[in-house]
Amino acid sequence: MSPVDELSGAAAPIWMWTRPHEVESAALDQLRTIADLPYVHHHVAVMPDVHLGKGATVGSVIALRDAVSPAAVGVDIGCGMAAVRTSLTAADLPDDLGPLRAAVEAAIPVGYRGHAEISRRVRGYDDLWAGFGDLHPSVSGRSGGLDRVMAQMGSLGSGNHFVELCLDTTDAVWLMLHSGSRNVGKTLAEAHIAAAKKLPHNAGLPDRDLAVFLAGTPEMAAYRRDLDWAQTYARYNRDTMLGLYVEALRTQLPRLRVPTPPADGPHAGDAAFAAVNCHHNYVAEEHHYGADVLVTRKGAISARAGEYGIIPGSMGTRSYIVRGLGNPESFHSASHGAGRRMSRTRARKEFTTDDLAAQTIGVECRKDPGVLDEIPAAYKDIEAVIAYQDDLVDVAAELHAVLCVKG
């Protein structure tokens, strides 16, 4: 139980579950800058899907003492994955999955869109909406803001967010999706990142994007309040989308049944294995190496012993349901996906729609220029990423997509 390698040149140790030569130099420099923060506790853990991010490196796990950096969470607060194993098998699916994809696209708004009507399901999240008025004024002060935020509940977004229909190695049908806190999380994050940069104690930082809030201050309390709210919104968003997904599929697959998702925390048994909902951009209060700390996972999942998580690949490749091994050296963490190996701009320059079609053979999905930057070749080899973290997780199920909806 030890990291694959260690990156030198920083105040705190940087333990990596990959090889430094496989990571772009800008990301390595960014990791060193993070590890130089005076609040870092013990070390920085780096997952095998690591790549350059805005503010903080994607695939980083950072434990801070009495401080938190909003940029180390990112602007999609609470972004994560959900997956459920259904009662169906491959034999229950029609030969032509096009109508199924059309039904899902009609039920779940993508891109910047939200729902035209706010459903009774969404209005029922009373515990969440009751706290809306206490959020940062950039959100709570907008005229009609609550209605817009409620309308985006149950919507996908764009970029690498997706909805997939998958088969595992036993031909069981799984539903899987990736999304977060939508525009409300982005707005809250940007407001707090900007506020942190103005605080006097951050004036000497080598990268002001890593500005922190300190424990016991009003600024920290305000950020933690908004952060917790947005993380809850993100989880409810995934739950809502799963409900819409199931309803859309049942119009053509009436025998479809799914389990009830379990509550948070480490789980055991078949029910937990078959229904998982996990963040991979978030903050949690945890205890590591003798101290109570705030752990920021940006592009990483919690992988406590027995805890189930999801590590997706890309369009046309494998994804994995995993069970955590509770490795203390990774702060009980694992990767959040395959991780990009090239920027979106570079992918659009290097590949064509013919390449996209060739790399997504057998997957019912868009194959047009609008999703070219999501081509599988733009991502790292998911099998290699999984192999690098065999001391962090066990593979519980291996999935491959047969249908994919992108924003």
mmCIF file of C-alpha atoms in Angstrom:
data_model
loop_
_atom_site.group_PDB
_atom_site.id
_atom_site.type_symbol
_atom_site.label_atom_id
_atom_site.label_comp_id
_atom_site.label_asym_id
_atom_site.label_seq_id
_atom_site.Cartn_x
_atom_site.Cartn_y
_atom_site.Cartn_z
ATOM 1 C CA MET A 1 0.000 0.000 0.000
ATOM 2 C CA SER A 2 2.108 2.866 -1.286
ATOM 3 C CA PRO A 3 2.027 5.471 -4.042
ATOM 4 C CA VAL A 4 3.490 4.654 -7.432
ATOM 5 C CA ASP A 5 5.910 7.598 -7.365
ATOM 6 C CA GLU A 6 6.769 10.850 -5.581
ATOM 7 C CA LEU A 7 7.158 14.296 -7.095
ATOM 8 C CA SER A 8 9.997 16.396 -5.691
ATOM 9 C CA GLY A 9 10.476 20.139 -5.496
ATOM 10 C CA ALA A 10 7.752 21.236 -3.076
ATOM 11 C CA ALA A 11 7.443 22.017 0.619
ATOM 12 C CA ALA A 12 5.097 19.108 1.287
ATOM 13 C CA PRO A 13 5.484 15.613 -0.206
ATOM 14 C CA ILE A 14 3.487 14.887 -3.381
ATOM 15 C CA TRP A 15 2.526 11.227 -3.627
ATOM 16 C CA MET A 16 1.409 10.105 -7.078
ATOM 17 C CA TRP A 17 -0.529 7.056 -8.248
ATOM 18 C CA THR A 18 0.993 7.496 -11.706
ATOM 19 C CA ARG A 19 4.395 8.297 -13.207
ATOM 20 C CA PRO A 20 5.448 11.971 -13.394
ATOM 21 C CA HIS A 21 6.632 11.570 -16.981
ATOM 22 C CA GLU A 22 3.040 10.697 -17.964
ATOM 23 C CA VAL A 23 1.743 14.058 -16.675
ATOM 24 C CA GLU A 24 2.064 17.372 -18.543
ATOM 25 C CA SER A 25 4.675 19.701 -17.052
ATOM 26 C CA ALA A 26 2.165 22.472 -16.372
ATOM 27 C CA ALA A 27 0.154 20.110 -14.157
ATOM 28 C CA LEU A 28 3.316 19.080 -12.271
ATOM 29 C CA ASP A 29 4.153 22.740 -11.651
ATOM 30 C CA GLN A 30 0.598 23.306 -10.451
ATOM 31 C CA LEU A 31 0.896 20.408 -8.007
ATOM 32 C CA ARG A 32 4.116 21.847 -6.573
ATOM 33 C CA THR A 33 2.402 25.198 -6.074
ATOM 34 C CA ILE A 34 -0.432 23.467 -4.201
ATOM 35 C CA ALA A 35 2.025 21.538 -2.027
ATOM 36 C CA ASP A 36 3.738 24.813 -1.069
ATOM 37 C CA LEU A 37 0.592 26.109 0.640
ATOM 38 C CA PRO A 38 1.367 26.500 4.368
ATOM 39 C CA TYR A 39 -1.913 24.832 5.343
ATOM 40 C CA VAL A 40 -1.239 21.476 3.629
ATOM 41 C CA HIS A 41 -1.416 18.558 6.046
ATOM 42 C CA HIS A 42 1.173 15.782 5.638
ATOM 43 C CA HIS A 43 1.181 15.452 1.818
ATOM 44 C CA VAL A 44 -0.753 15.962 -1.414
ATOM 45 C CA ALA A 45 -2.214 12.828 -3.044
ATOM 46 C CA VAL A 46 -2.398 12.668 -6.844
ATOM 47 C CA MET A 47 -4.686 10.265 -8.679
ATOM 48 C CA PRO A 48 -3.749 8.505 -11.966
ATOM 49 C CA ASP A 49 -6.216 10.586 -14.013
ATOM 50 C CA VAL A 50 -4.391 13.795 -13.067
ATOM 51 C CA HIS A 51 -4.280 16.714 -15.509
ATOM 52 C CA LEU A 52 -4.049 20.492 -15.524
ATOM 53 C CA GLY A 53 -7.036 22.285 -14.057
ATOM 54 C CA LYS A 54 -8.149 25.840 -13.449
ATOM 55 C CA GLY A 55 -6.839 26.953 -10.061
ATOM 56 C CA ALA A 56 -6.037 23.456 -8.822
ATOM 57 C CA THR A 57 -5.049 20.242 -10.551
ATOM 58 C CA VAL A 58 -7.776 17.801 -11.555
ATOM 59 C CA GLY A 59 -7.096 14.500 -9.805
ATOM 60 C CA SER A 60 -5.694 16.104 -6.630
ATOM 61 C CA VAL A 61 -6.622 15.288 -3.040
ATOM 62 C CA ILE A 62 -5.611 18.019 -0.615
ATOM 63 C CA ALA A 63 -5.989 17.932 3.169
ATOM 64 C CA LEU A 64 -5.809 21.417 4.696
ATOM 65 C CA ARG A 65 -5.586 22.372 8.378
ATOM 66 C CA ASP A 66 -8.074 25.087 9.370
ATOM 67 C CA ALA A 67 -8.382 26.323 5.789
ATOM 68 C CA VAL A 68 -10.067 25.568 2.484
ATOM 69 C CA SER A 69 -9.365 26.765 -1.051
ATOM 70 C CA PRO A 70 -12.542 27.182 -3.142
ATOM 71 C CA ALA A 71 -10.515 26.836 -6.369
ATOM 72 C CA ALA A 72 -9.327 23.429 -5.155
ATOM 73 C CA VAL A 73 -12.954 22.313 -5.390
ATOM 74 C CA GLY A 74 -13.593 23.977 -8.722
ATOM 75 C CA VAL A 75 -16.634 25.679 -10.177
ATOM 76 C CA ASP A 76 -18.796 22.564 -10.586
ATOM 77 C CA ILE A 77 -19.350 22.027 -6.869
ATOM 78 C CA GLY A 78 -20.575 18.522 -6.106
ATOM 79 C CA CYS A 79 -20.045 17.221 -9.629
ATOM 80 C CA GLY A 80 -20.126 13.451 -9.599
ATOM 81 C CA MET A 81 -21.577 10.192 -10.832
ATOM 82 C CA ALA A 82 -24.638 8.040 -10.293
ATOM 83 C CA ALA A 83 -25.281 4.507 -11.510
ATOM 84 C CA VAL A 84 -27.901 1.821 -10.929
ATOM 85 C CA ARG A 85 -28.093 -1.789 -12.065
ATOM 86 C CA THR A 86 -31.515 -2.525 -13.511
ATOM 87 C CA SER A 87 -33.642 -5.632 -13.776
ATOM 88 C CA LEU A 88 -33.011 -5.839 -17.540
ATOM 89 C CA THR A 89 -30.432 -7.716 -19.575
ATOM 90 C CA ALA A 90 -29.024 -7.094 -23.025
ATOM 91 C CA ALA A 91 -31.642 -9.408 -24.494
ATOM 92 C CA ASP A 92 -34.384 -6.997 -23.348
ATOM 93 C CA LEU A 93 -32.994 -4.099 -25.407
ATOM 94 C CA PRO A 94 -34.213 -3.382 -28.947
ATOM 95 C CA ASP A 95 -31.801 -3.706 -31.870
ATOM 96 C CA ASP A 96 -32.244 -0.013 -32.670
ATOM 97 C CA LEU A 97 -31.416 2.148 -29.645
ATOM 98 C CA GLY A 98 -32.100 5.400 -31.496
ATOM 99 C CA PRO A 99 -35.656 5.789 -30.152
ATOM 100 C CA LEU A 100 -34.385 5.196 -26.610
ATOM 101 C CA ARG A 101 -31.783 7.933 -27.013
ATOM 102 C CA ALA A 102 -34.422 10.297 -28.389
ATOM 103 C CA ALA A 103 -36.664 9.580 -25.392
ATOM 104 C CA VAL A 104 -33.858 10.341 -22.935
ATOM 105 C CA GLU A 105 -32.875 13.537 -24.768
ATOM 106 C CA ALA A 106 -36.500 14.672 -24.640
ATOM 107 C CA ALA A 107 -36.748 13.996 -20.896
ATOM 108 C CA ILE A 108 -33.425 15.443 -19.683
ATOM 109 C CA PRO A 109 -32.399 18.932 -20.872
ATOM 110 C CA VAL A 110 -28.776 19.256 -21.994
ATOM 111 C CA GLY A 111 -26.397 22.178 -22.443
ATOM 112 C CA TYR A 112 -27.568 25.421 -20.836
ATOM 113 C CA ARG A 113 -31.224 24.415 -20.864
ATOM 114 C CA GLY A 114 -33.486 23.641 -17.955
ATOM 115 C CA HIS A 115 -37.037 22.341 -17.692
ATOM 116 C CA ALA A 116 -39.904 24.462 -18.990
ATOM 117 C CA GLU A 117 -42.003 23.364 -16.015
ATOM 118 C CA ILE A 118 -40.806 22.625 -12.494
ATOM 119 C CA SER A 119 -41.963 19.144 -11.528
ATOM 120 C CA ARG A 120 -43.638 18.144 -8.290
ATOM 121 C CA ARG A 121 -40.594 15.973 -7.572
ATOM 122 C CA VAL A 122 -38.295 18.999 -7.623
ATOM 123 C CA ARG A 123 -40.659 21.183 -5.607
ATOM 124 C CA GLY A 124 -40.573 18.497 -2.935
ATOM 125 C CA TYR A 125 -36.951 19.166 -1.975
ATOM 126 C CA ASP A 126 -38.103 21.435 0.856
ATOM 127 C CA ASP A 127 -34.923 21.077 2.915
ATOM 128 C CA LEU A 128 -32.866 22.417 0.008
ATOM 129 C CA TRP A 129 -35.086 25.284 -1.117
ATOM 130 C CA ALA A 130 -35.514 26.533 2.457
ATOM 131 C CA GLY A 131 -31.836 27.523 2.473
ATOM 132 C CA PHE A 132 -31.820 29.334 -0.856
ATOM 133 C CA GLY A 133 -32.392 32.785 0.620
ATOM 134 C CA ASP A 134 -29.268 32.473 2.784
ATOM 135 C CA LEU A 135 -26.931 31.906 -0.169
ATOM 136 C CA HIS A 136 -24.492 34.455 -1.589
ATOM 137 C CA PRO A 137 -26.322 37.473 -3.067
ATOM 138 C CA SER A 138 -25.008 36.631 -6.537
ATOM 139 C CA VAL A 139 -27.514 33.758 -6.406
ATOM 140 C CA SER A 140 -30.158 34.637 -3.825
ATOM 141 C CA GLY A 141 -30.419 38.282 -4.895
ATOM 142 C CA ARG A 142 -31.392 37.593 -8.496
ATOM 143 C CA SER A 143 -34.980 38.265 -9.464
ATOM 144 C CA GLY A 144 -36.632 34.928 -10.182
ATOM 145 C CA GLY A 145 -33.417 33.163 -9.197
ATOM 146 C CA LEU A 146 -35.039 30.343 -7.266
ATOM 147 C CA ASP A 147 -37.316 29.432 -10.168
ATOM 148 C CA ARG A 148 -34.335 29.275 -12.548
ATOM 149 C CA VAL A 149 -32.361 27.117 -10.132
ATOM 150 C CA MET A 150 -35.313 24.789 -9.641
ATOM 151 C CA ALA A 151 -35.802 24.567 -13.420
ATOM 152 C CA GLN A 152 -32.221 23.353 -13.859
ATOM 153 C CA MET A 153 -32.694 20.593 -11.293
ATOM 154 C CA GLY A 154 -32.775 17.384 -13.318
ATOM 155 C CA SER A 155 -30.712 18.695 -16.234
ATOM 156 C CA LEU A 156 -27.397 17.478 -17.594
ATOM 157 C CA GLY A 157 -25.217 20.403 -18.637
ATOM 158 C CA SER A 158 -22.471 20.126 -21.238
ATOM 159 C CA GLY A 159 -18.766 19.305 -21.605
ATOM 160 C CA ASN A 160 -17.952 15.870 -20.252
ATOM 161 C CA HIS A 161 -21.345 15.406 -18.593
ATOM 162 C CA PHE A 162 -23.264 12.439 -19.970
ATOM 163 C CA VAL A 163 -26.083 9.934 -19.592
ATOM 164 C CA GLU A 164 -25.253 6.346 -20.564
ATOM 165 C CA LEU A 165 -26.945 2.987 -20.937
ATOM 166 C CA CYS A 166 -24.371 0.285 -20.189
ATOM 167 C CA LEU A 167 -23.933 -3.475 -20.065
ATOM 168 C CA ASP A 168 -21.725 -5.239 -17.545
ATOM 169 C CA THR A 169 -19.818 -8.474 -18.152
ATOM 170 C CA THR A 170 -22.910 -10.522 -17.211
ATOM 171 C CA ASP A 171 -25.039 -8.541 -19.748
ATOM 172 C CA ALA A 172 -26.962 -6.769 -16.979
ATOM 173 C CA VAL A 173 -28.202 -3.321 -18.019
ATOM 174 C CA TRP A 174 -26.962 -0.311 -16.014
ATOM 175 C CA LEU A 175 -28.026 3.333 -16.065
ATOM 176 C CA MET A 176 -25.187 5.797 -15.465
ATOM 177 C CA LEU A 177 -24.859 9.574 -15.518
ATOM 178 C CA HIS A 178 -22.408 12.362 -14.751
ATOM 179 C CA SER A 179 -23.433 15.871 -13.681
ATOM 180 C CA GLY A 180 -23.167 18.402 -10.860
ATOM 181 C CA SER A 181 -24.606 21.613 -9.448
ATOM 182 C CA ARG A 182 -25.219 23.311 -12.804
ATOM 183 C CA ASN A 183 -25.086 27.107 -13.052
ATOM 184 C CA VAL A 184 -25.915 27.759 -9.416
ATOM 185 C CA GLY A 185 -22.786 25.911 -8.268
ATOM 186 C CA LYS A 186 -20.668 27.767 -10.808
ATOM 187 C CA THR A 187 -22.023 31.144 -9.718
ATOM 188 C CA LEU A 188 -21.431 30.411 -6.036
ATOM 189 C CA ALA A 189 -17.920 29.102 -6.661
ATOM 190 C CA GLU A 190 -16.871 32.083 -8.750
ATOM 191 C CA ALA A 191 -18.194 34.530 -6.156
ATOM 192 C CA HIS A 192 -16.253 32.872 -3.329
ATOM 193 C CA ILE A 193 -13.057 32.426 -5.361
ATOM 194 C CA ALA A 194 -13.127 36.148 -6.126
ATOM 195 C CA ALA A 195 -13.762 36.992 -2.460
ATOM 196 C CA ALA A 196 -10.880 34.795 -1.269
ATOM 197 C CA LYS A 197 -8.409 36.487 -3.614
ATOM 198 C CA LYS A 198 -9.079 39.843 -1.919
ATOM 199 C CA LEU A 199 -8.290 38.684 1.625
ATOM 200 C CA PRO A 200 -5.016 40.088 3.059
ATOM 201 C CA HIS A 201 -3.656 36.723 4.244
ATOM 202 C CA ASN A 202 -3.602 35.510 0.622
ATOM 203 C CA ALA A 203 -1.520 38.420 -0.691
ATOM 204 C CA GLY A 204 1.764 36.494 -0.664
ATOM 205 C CA LEU A 205 0.580 33.330 -2.379
ATOM 206 C CA PRO A 206 2.476 32.374 -5.562
ATOM 207 C CA ASP A 207 -0.879 31.650 -7.230
ATOM 208 C CA ARG A 208 -3.803 33.757 -6.052
ATOM 209 C CA ASP A 209 -6.171 31.222 -7.629
ATOM 210 C CA LEU A 210 -5.350 29.040 -4.614
ATOM 211 C CA ALA A 211 -6.519 31.683 -2.144
ATOM 212 C CA VAL A 212 -8.005 30.164 1.013
ATOM 213 C CA PHE A 213 -10.579 30.919 3.643
ATOM 214 C CA LEU A 214 -9.463 30.417 7.244
ATOM 215 C CA ALA A 215 -11.351 28.584 9.987
ATOM 216 C CA GLY A 216 -13.291 30.772 12.390
ATOM 217 C CA THR A 217 -13.856 33.604 9.918
ATOM 218 C CA PRO A 218 -17.175 34.830 8.506
ATOM 219 C CA GLU A 219 -15.844 34.228 4.987
ATOM 220 C CA MET A 220 -15.180 30.556 5.752
ATOM 221 C CA ALA A 221 -18.613 30.145 7.342
ATOM 222 C CA ALA A 222 -20.319 31.698 4.304
ATOM 223 C CA TYR A 223 -18.387 29.488 1.885
ATOM 224 C CA ARG A 224 -19.048 26.307 3.860
ATOM 225 C CA ARG A 225 -22.769 27.130 3.961
ATOM 226 C CA ASP A 226 -22.946 27.681 0.197
ATOM 227 C CA LEU A 227 -20.656 24.722 -0.517
ATOM 228 C CA ASP A 228 -22.803 22.306 1.487
ATOM 229 C CA TRP A 229 -25.941 23.630 -0.211
ATOM 230 C CA ALA A 230 -24.465 23.216 -3.696
ATOM 231 C CA GLN A 231 -23.185 19.716 -2.912
ATOM 232 C CA THR A 232 -26.683 18.725 -1.822
ATOM 233 C CA TYR A 233 -28.139 20.306 -4.970
ATOM 234 C CA ALA A 234 -25.723 18.275 -7.108
ATOM 235 C CA ARG A 235 -26.697 14.998 -5.458
ATOM 236 C CA TYR A 236 -30.414 15.767 -5.799
ATOM 237 C CA ASN A 237 -29.815 16.741 -9.425
ATOM 238 C CA ARG A 238 -28.405 13.288 -10.161
ATOM 239 C CA ASP A 239 -31.246 11.602 -8.265
ATOM 240 C CA THR A 240 -33.777 13.650 -10.236
ATOM 241 C CA MET A 241 -32.145 12.796 -13.560
ATOM 242 C CA LEU A 242 -32.138 9.104 -12.689
ATOM 243 C CA GLY A 243 -35.867 9.319 -12.036
ATOM 244 C CA LEU A 244 -36.450 11.067 -15.357
ATOM 245 C CA TYR A 245 -34.166 8.554 -17.093
ATOM 246 C CA VAL A 246 -36.117 5.599 -15.723
ATOM 247 C CA GLU A 247 -39.446 7.175 -16.707
ATOM 248 C CA ALA A 248 -38.204 7.837 -20.244
ATOM 249 C CA LEU A 249 -36.946 4.278 -20.713
ATOM 250 C CA ARG A 250 -40.106 2.720 -19.301
ATOM 251 C CA THR A 251 -42.133 4.183 -22.169
ATOM 252 C CA GLN A 252 -40.427 1.562 -24.338
ATOM 253 C CA LEU A 253 -39.102 -0.891 -21.745
ATOM 254 C CA PRO A 254 -42.035 -1.315 -19.306
ATOM 255 C CA ARG A 255 -40.337 -4.184 -17.430
ATOM 256 C CA LEU A 256 -37.535 -1.903 -16.243
ATOM 257 C CA ARG A 257 -37.011 -1.919 -12.464
ATOM 258 C CA VAL A 258 -34.249 -0.262 -10.403
ATOM 259 C CA PRO A 259 -33.189 -0.426 -6.730
ATOM 260 C CA THR A 260 -33.500 2.504 -4.342
ATOM 261 C CA PRO A 261 -30.176 4.376 -4.047
ATOM 262 C CA PRO A 262 -28.555 3.902 -0.609
ATOM 263 C CA ALA A 263 -27.631 6.721 1.754
ATOM 264 C CA ASP A 264 -24.159 8.294 1.951
ATOM 265 C CA GLY A 265 -21.179 6.537 3.484
ATOM 266 C CA PRO A 266 -19.522 3.122 3.314
ATOM 267 C CA HIS A 267 -21.969 0.392 2.355
ATOM 268 C CA ALA A 268 -22.017 -3.375 2.149
ATOM 269 C CA GLY A 269 -24.230 -5.797 0.294
ATOM 270 C CA ASP A 270 -25.859 -6.079 -3.103
ATOM 271 C CA ALA A 271 -28.130 -3.031 -2.719
ATOM 272 C CA ALA A 272 -25.158 -0.684 -2.288
ATOM 273 C CA PHE A 273 -23.330 -2.281 -5.191
ATOM 274 C CA ALA A 274 -26.317 -1.820 -7.478
ATOM 275 C CA ALA A 275 -27.023 1.867 -6.708
ATOM 276 C CA VAL A 276 -24.213 4.402 -6.268
ATOM 277 C CA ASN A 277 -24.261 8.220 -6.144
ATOM 278 C CA CYS A 278 -20.902 9.852 -5.408
ATOM 279 C CA HIS A 279 -19.321 13.303 -5.614
ATOM 280 C CA HIS A 280 -15.902 13.851 -7.167
ATOM 281 C CA ASN A 281 -15.569 17.660 -6.763
ATOM 282 C CA TYR A 282 -16.190 18.430 -3.106
ATOM 283 C CA VAL A 283 -14.985 19.085 0.451
ATOM 284 C CA ALA A 284 -15.403 16.784 3.456
ATOM 285 C CA GLU A 285 -14.440 16.985 7.128
ATOM 286 C CA GLU A 286 -12.208 13.973 7.811
ATOM 287 C CA HIS A 287 -9.484 12.732 10.168
ATOM 288 C CA HIS A 288 -6.115 11.799 8.670
ATOM 289 C CA TYR A 289 -2.625 11.396 10.092
ATOM 290 C CA GLY A 290 -3.644 12.463 13.581
ATOM 291 C CA ALA A 291 -5.565 15.618 12.668
ATOM 292 C CA ASP A 292 -9.058 16.801 11.787
ATOM 293 C CA VAL A 293 -8.767 18.335 8.319
ATOM 294 C CA LEU A 294 -10.813 19.610 5.418
ATOM 295 C CA VAL A 295 -10.184 17.282 2.478
ATOM 296 C CA THR A 296 -10.710 18.696 -0.989
ATOM 297 C CA ARG A 297 -11.194 16.182 -3.766
ATOM 298 C CA LYS A 298 -11.097 17.802 -7.212
ATOM 299 C CA GLY A 299 -11.517 14.987 -9.692
ATOM 300 C CA ALA A 300 -11.322 12.238 -7.064
ATOM 301 C CA ILE A 301 -13.792 10.034 -5.204
ATOM 302 C CA SER A 302 -13.899 8.825 -1.632
ATOM 303 C CA ALA A 303 -12.708 5.215 -1.406
ATOM 304 C CA ARG A 304 -13.070 4.204 2.211
ATOM 305 C CA ALA A 305 -12.953 0.496 2.967
ATOM 306 C CA GLY A 306 -16.080 -1.121 1.519
ATOM 307 C CA GLU A 307 -17.396 2.109 -0.020
ATOM 308 C CA TYR A 308 -18.647 1.871 -3.599
ATOM 309 C CA GLY A 309 -17.769 4.442 -6.229
ATOM 310 C CA ILE A 310 -17.789 4.985 -9.992
ATOM 311 C CA ILE A 311 -14.790 5.532 -12.290
ATOM 312 C CA PRO A 312 -16.028 6.232 -15.831
ATOM 313 C CA GLY A 313 -13.987 6.014 -19.004
ATOM 314 C CA SER A 314 -15.141 7.892 -22.092
ATOM 315 C CA MET A 315 -17.507 7.416 -25.037
ATOM 316 C CA GLY A 316 -16.683 4.022 -26.474
ATOM 317 C CA THR A 317 -14.498 2.749 -23.614
ATOM 318 C CA ARG A 318 -15.001 0.922 -20.313
ATOM 319 C CA SER A 319 -16.267 2.279 -16.992
ATOM 320 C CA TYR A 320 -15.975 0.707 -13.555
ATOM 321 C CA ILE A 321 -17.980 0.288 -10.393
ATOM 322 C CA VAL A 322 -15.326 0.046 -7.674
ATOM 323 C CA ARG A 323 -15.120 -0.823 -3.985
ATOM 324 C CA GLY A 324 -12.752 1.215 -1.815
ATOM 325 C CA LEU A 325 -9.846 -0.373 0.037
ATOM 326 C CA GLY A 326 -9.405 2.482 2.541
ATOM 327 C CA ASN A 327 -5.787 3.285 1.710
ATOM 328 C CA PRO A 328 -4.697 5.985 4.213
ATOM 329 C CA GLU A 329 -1.880 7.215 1.945
ATOM 330 C CA SER A 330 -4.420 8.435 -0.654
ATOM 331 C CA PHE A 331 -6.589 9.951 2.096
ATOM 332 C CA HIS A 332 -9.022 7.100 1.298
ATOM 333 C CA SER A 333 -9.422 8.327 -2.275
ATOM 334 C CA ALA A 334 -9.359 7.081 -5.866
ATOM 335 C CA SER A 335 -9.574 8.594 -9.352
ATOM 336 C CA HIS A 336 -12.783 10.094 -10.739
ATOM 337 C CA GLY A 337 -12.374 8.872 -14.313
ATOM 338 C CA ALA A 338 -9.877 8.355 -17.095
ATOM 339 C CA GLY A 339 -8.730 11.979 -17.156
ATOM 340 C CA ARG A 340 -7.997 14.027 -20.260
ATOM 341 C CA ARG A 341 -4.712 13.532 -22.083
ATOM 342 C CA MET A 342 -5.242 16.505 -24.368
ATOM 343 C CA SER A 343 -7.197 19.760 -24.304
ATOM 344 C CA ARG A 344 -10.528 20.182 -26.020
ATOM 345 C CA THR A 345 -8.962 22.585 -28.512
ATOM 346 C CA ARG A 346 -6.260 20.103 -29.444
ATOM 347 C CA ALA A 347 -8.787 17.281 -29.790
ATOM 348 C CA ARG A 348 -10.869 19.313 -32.214
ATOM 349 C CA LYS A 349 -7.746 20.018 -34.288
ATOM 350 C CA GLU A 350 -6.358 16.482 -34.311
ATOM 351 C CA PHE A 351 -9.491 14.410 -34.938
ATOM 352 C CA THR A 352 -12.360 14.310 -37.404
ATOM 353 C CA THR A 353 -15.931 13.139 -37.166
ATOM 354 C CA ASP A 354 -14.845 10.019 -39.054
ATOM 355 C CA ASP A 355 -12.419 9.320 -36.191
ATOM 356 C CA LEU A 356 -15.234 9.845 -33.711
ATOM 357 C CA ALA A 357 -17.508 7.434 -35.560
ATOM 358 C CA ALA A 358 -14.748 4.812 -35.707
ATOM 359 C CA GLN A 359 -14.000 5.109 -31.984
ATOM 360 C CA THR A 360 -17.662 4.878 -30.954
ATOM 361 C CA ILE A 361 -18.712 1.898 -33.060
ATOM 362 C CA GLY A 362 -21.483 0.032 -31.262
ATOM 363 C CA VAL A 363 -22.536 3.082 -29.219
ATOM 364 C CA GLU A 364 -25.776 4.909 -30.017
ATOM 365 C CA CYS A 365 -24.606 8.513 -29.623
ATOM 366 C CA ARG A 366 -23.942 11.812 -31.359
ATOM 367 C CA LYS A 367 -21.099 11.597 -33.854
ATOM 368 C CA ASP A 368 -21.032 15.230 -34.977
ATOM 369 C CA PRO A 369 -18.527 18.118 -34.590
ATOM 370 C CA GLY A 370 -20.299 19.347 -31.450
ATOM 371 C CA VAL A 371 -18.961 16.438 -29.382
ATOM 372 C CA LEU A 372 -15.648 15.900 -31.183
ATOM 373 C CA ASP A 373 -13.699 17.146 -28.134
ATOM 374 C CA GLU A 374 -15.163 14.204 -26.195
ATOM 375 C CA ILE A 375 -13.660 11.601 -28.546
ATOM 376 C CA PRO A 376 -12.220 8.631 -26.593
ATOM 377 C CA ALA A 377 -8.673 9.319 -27.861
ATOM 378 C CA ALA A 378 -8.721 12.667 -26.008
ATOM 379 C CA TYR A 379 -8.752 10.714 -22.748
ATOM 380 C CA LYS A 380 -6.180 8.553 -20.992
ATOM 381 C CA ASP A 381 -6.322 4.765 -21.191
ATOM 382 C CA ILE A 382 -8.916 3.844 -18.552
ATOM 383 C CA GLU A 383 -7.465 0.354 -18.104
ATOM 384 C CA ALA A 384 -4.053 1.841 -17.238
ATOM 385 C CA VAL A 385 -5.692 4.304 -14.854
ATOM 386 C CA ILE A 386 -7.449 1.453 -13.051
ATOM 387 C CA ALA A 387 -4.253 -0.605 -12.908
ATOM 388 C CA TYR A 388 -2.329 2.229 -11.234
ATOM 389 C CA GLN A 389 -4.751 2.252 -8.289
ATOM 390 C CA ASP A 390 -5.077 -1.424 -7.481
ATOM 391 C CA ASP A 391 -4.149 -0.579 -3.878
ATOM 392 C CA LEU A 392 -6.956 2.005 -3.690
ATOM 393 C CA VAL A 393 -9.960 0.095 -5.084
ATOM 394 C CA ASP A 394 -11.163 -3.310 -6.208
ATOM 395 C CA VAL A 395 -13.240 -3.555 -9.377
ATOM 396 C CA ALA A 396 -16.796 -4.665 -8.565
ATOM 397 C CA ALA A 397 -18.226 -4.384 -12.091
ATOM 398 C CA GLU A 398 -16.938 -3.536 -15.557
ATOM 399 C CA LEU A 399 -19.324 -1.680 -17.851
ATOM 400 C CA HIS A 400 -19.371 -0.676 -21.500
ATOM 401 C CA ALA A 401 -21.750 1.846 -23.012
ATOM 402 C CA VAL A 402 -24.244 1.003 -25.733
ATOM 403 C CA LEU A 403 -25.991 4.408 -25.624
ATOM 404 C CA CYS A 404 -24.626 7.826 -24.674
ATOM 405 C CA VAL A 405 -26.272 11.257 -24.423
ATOM 406 C CA LYS A 406 -23.966 14.304 -24.370
ATOM 407 C CA GLY A 407 -24.722 17.969 -23.822
#
